[in-house]
Coordinates of C-alpha atoms in Angstrom, one line a residue:
X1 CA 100.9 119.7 132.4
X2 CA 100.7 116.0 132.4
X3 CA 103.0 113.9 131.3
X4 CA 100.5 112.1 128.5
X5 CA 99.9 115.7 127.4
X6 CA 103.3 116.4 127.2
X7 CA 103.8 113.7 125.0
X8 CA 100.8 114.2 122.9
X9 CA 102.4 117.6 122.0
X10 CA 105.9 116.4 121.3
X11 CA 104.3 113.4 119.0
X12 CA 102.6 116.4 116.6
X13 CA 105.5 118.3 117.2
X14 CA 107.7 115.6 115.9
X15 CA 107.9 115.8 111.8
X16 CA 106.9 112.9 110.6
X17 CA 109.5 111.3 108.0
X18 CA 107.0 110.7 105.6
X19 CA 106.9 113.0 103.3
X20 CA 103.3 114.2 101.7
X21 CA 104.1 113.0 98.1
X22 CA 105.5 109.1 99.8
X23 CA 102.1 109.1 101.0
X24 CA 100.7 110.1 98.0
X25 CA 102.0 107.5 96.1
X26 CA 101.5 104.4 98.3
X27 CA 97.6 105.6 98.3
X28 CA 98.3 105.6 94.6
X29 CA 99.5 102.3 94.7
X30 CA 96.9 101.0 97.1
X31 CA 93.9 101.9 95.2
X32 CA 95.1 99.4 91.8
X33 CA 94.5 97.0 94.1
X34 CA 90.7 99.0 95.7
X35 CA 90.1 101.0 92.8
X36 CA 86.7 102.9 93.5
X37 CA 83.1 101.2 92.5
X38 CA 84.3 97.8 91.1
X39 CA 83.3 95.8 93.9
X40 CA 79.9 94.8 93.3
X41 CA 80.3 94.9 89.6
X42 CA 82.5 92.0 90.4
X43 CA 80.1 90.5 92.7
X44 CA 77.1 91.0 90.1
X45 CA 78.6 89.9 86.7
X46 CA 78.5 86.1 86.2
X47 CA 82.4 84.8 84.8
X48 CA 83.4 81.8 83.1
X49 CA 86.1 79.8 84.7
X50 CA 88.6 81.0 82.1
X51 CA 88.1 84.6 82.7
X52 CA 88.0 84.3 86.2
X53 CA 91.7 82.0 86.0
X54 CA 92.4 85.3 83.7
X55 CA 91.6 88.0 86.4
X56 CA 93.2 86.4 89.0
X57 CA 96.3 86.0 87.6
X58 CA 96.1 90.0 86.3
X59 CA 95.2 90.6 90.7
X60 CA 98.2 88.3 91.5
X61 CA 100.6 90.3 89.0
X62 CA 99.3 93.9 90.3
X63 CA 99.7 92.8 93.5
X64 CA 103.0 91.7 93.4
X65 CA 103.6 95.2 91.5
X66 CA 102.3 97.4 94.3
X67 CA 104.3 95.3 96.5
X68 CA 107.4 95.8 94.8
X69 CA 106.5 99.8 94.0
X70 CA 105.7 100.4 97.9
X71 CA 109.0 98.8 98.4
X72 CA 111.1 100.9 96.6
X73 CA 109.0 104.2 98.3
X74 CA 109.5 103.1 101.6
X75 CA 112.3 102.7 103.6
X76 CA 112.3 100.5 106.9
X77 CA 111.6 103.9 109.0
X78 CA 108.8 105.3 106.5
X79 CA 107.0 101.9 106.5
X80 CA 107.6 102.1 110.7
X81 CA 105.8 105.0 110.7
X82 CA 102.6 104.2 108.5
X83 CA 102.0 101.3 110.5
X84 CA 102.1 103.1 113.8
X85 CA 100.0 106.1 111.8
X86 CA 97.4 103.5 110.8
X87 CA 97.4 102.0 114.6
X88 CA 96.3 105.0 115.7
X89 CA 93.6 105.3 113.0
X90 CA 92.2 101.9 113.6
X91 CA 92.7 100.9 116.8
X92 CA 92.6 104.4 118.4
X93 CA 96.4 104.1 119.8
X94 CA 96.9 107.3 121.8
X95 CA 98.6 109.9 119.5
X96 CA 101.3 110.3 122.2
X97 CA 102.4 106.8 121.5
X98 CA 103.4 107.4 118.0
X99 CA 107.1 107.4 118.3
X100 CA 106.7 104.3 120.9
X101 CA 105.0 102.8 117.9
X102 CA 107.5 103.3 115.3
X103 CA 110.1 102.1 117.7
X104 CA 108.4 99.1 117.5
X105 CA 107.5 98.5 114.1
X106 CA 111.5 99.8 113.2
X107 CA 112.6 96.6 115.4
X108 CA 109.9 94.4 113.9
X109 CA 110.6 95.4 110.4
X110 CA 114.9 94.9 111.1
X111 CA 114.7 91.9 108.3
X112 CA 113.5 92.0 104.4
X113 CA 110.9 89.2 104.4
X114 CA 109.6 91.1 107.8
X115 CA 109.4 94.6 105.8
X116 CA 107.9 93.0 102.6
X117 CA 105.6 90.9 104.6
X118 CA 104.5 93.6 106.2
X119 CA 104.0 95.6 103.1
X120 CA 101.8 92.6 101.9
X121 CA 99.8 92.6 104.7
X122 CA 98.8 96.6 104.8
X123 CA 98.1 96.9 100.8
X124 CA 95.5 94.4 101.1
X125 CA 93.3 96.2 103.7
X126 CA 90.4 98.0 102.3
X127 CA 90.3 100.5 105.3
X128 CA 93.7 101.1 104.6
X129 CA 93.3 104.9 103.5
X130 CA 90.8 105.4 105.7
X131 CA 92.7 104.9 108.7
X132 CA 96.0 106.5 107.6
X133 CA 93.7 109.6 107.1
X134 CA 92.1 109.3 110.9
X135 CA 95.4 108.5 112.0
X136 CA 97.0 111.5 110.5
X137 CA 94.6 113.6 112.0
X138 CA 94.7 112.4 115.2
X139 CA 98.8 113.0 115.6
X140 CA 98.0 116.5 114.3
X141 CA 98.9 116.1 109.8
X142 CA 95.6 116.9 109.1
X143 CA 96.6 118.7 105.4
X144 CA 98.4 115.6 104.5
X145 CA 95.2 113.8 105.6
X146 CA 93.1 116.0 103.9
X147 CA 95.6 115.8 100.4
X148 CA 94.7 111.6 100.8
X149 CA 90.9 112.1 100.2
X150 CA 90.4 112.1 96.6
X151 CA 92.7 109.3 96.0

């Protein structure tokens, strides 16, 4: 066996520390900020200045919310390893580099304004579900994937 299949099988072998109802709740979390079919109603309905000053403000408050929420659901490891899971969503990352890729993302993530940078970043990605799903699938959590669909 080679040694990339090796390590493909220890990476789906390897429990993630995520548990199914963490990821459950940051997809929660994510969607108030990409809730379903609101898009183009926003595009299509003409605002007044005020209401528009109105709704961003609301945005900027849920925001900073999901922010804060994901904060307190994460810790420095579980937020390690949903970056490297969506990595290998997006960007097709080898599933055998998973644990290389929470290495990383653990050292990255070493200081607060890192962690809720990075937080930040992720929850304002409209693929966001999308690739954690592909990426749990690839590293072999295809039920948790599957329990992310209808969020």
């Amino acid at each position: 066996m080679t040694n990339k299949k090796v390590a493909a099988m220890e990476a789906q072998q390897k429990p993630i520390g995520l548990s199914q109802e963490s990821l459950l709740a940051v997809a929660r979390q994510w969607r108030k900020l990409h809730p379903l079919g609101t898009r183009d109603e926003e595009r299509s309905s003409p605002l007044a200045v005020e209401e528009r000053i109105t709704r961003t403000k609301e945005q900027g408050a849920v925001y900073q919310d999901v922010i804060a929420e994901v904060g307190k659901l994460l810790s420095v490891e579980g937020l390690a390893e949903l970056i490297a899971i969506f990595s290998i969503g997006r960007d097709s990352e080898p599933a055998e580099e998973l644990n290389e890729l929470v290495a990383h993302w653990r050292r990255e993530l070493a200081t607060s304004l890192t962690f809720d940078r990075e937080i930040a970043h992720f929850v304002e990605k409209t693929n966001f579900l999308a690739c954690v799903r592909e990426g749990l699938a690839r590293v072999g959590r295809g039920e948790i994937a599957r329990s992310l669909e209808h969020i």
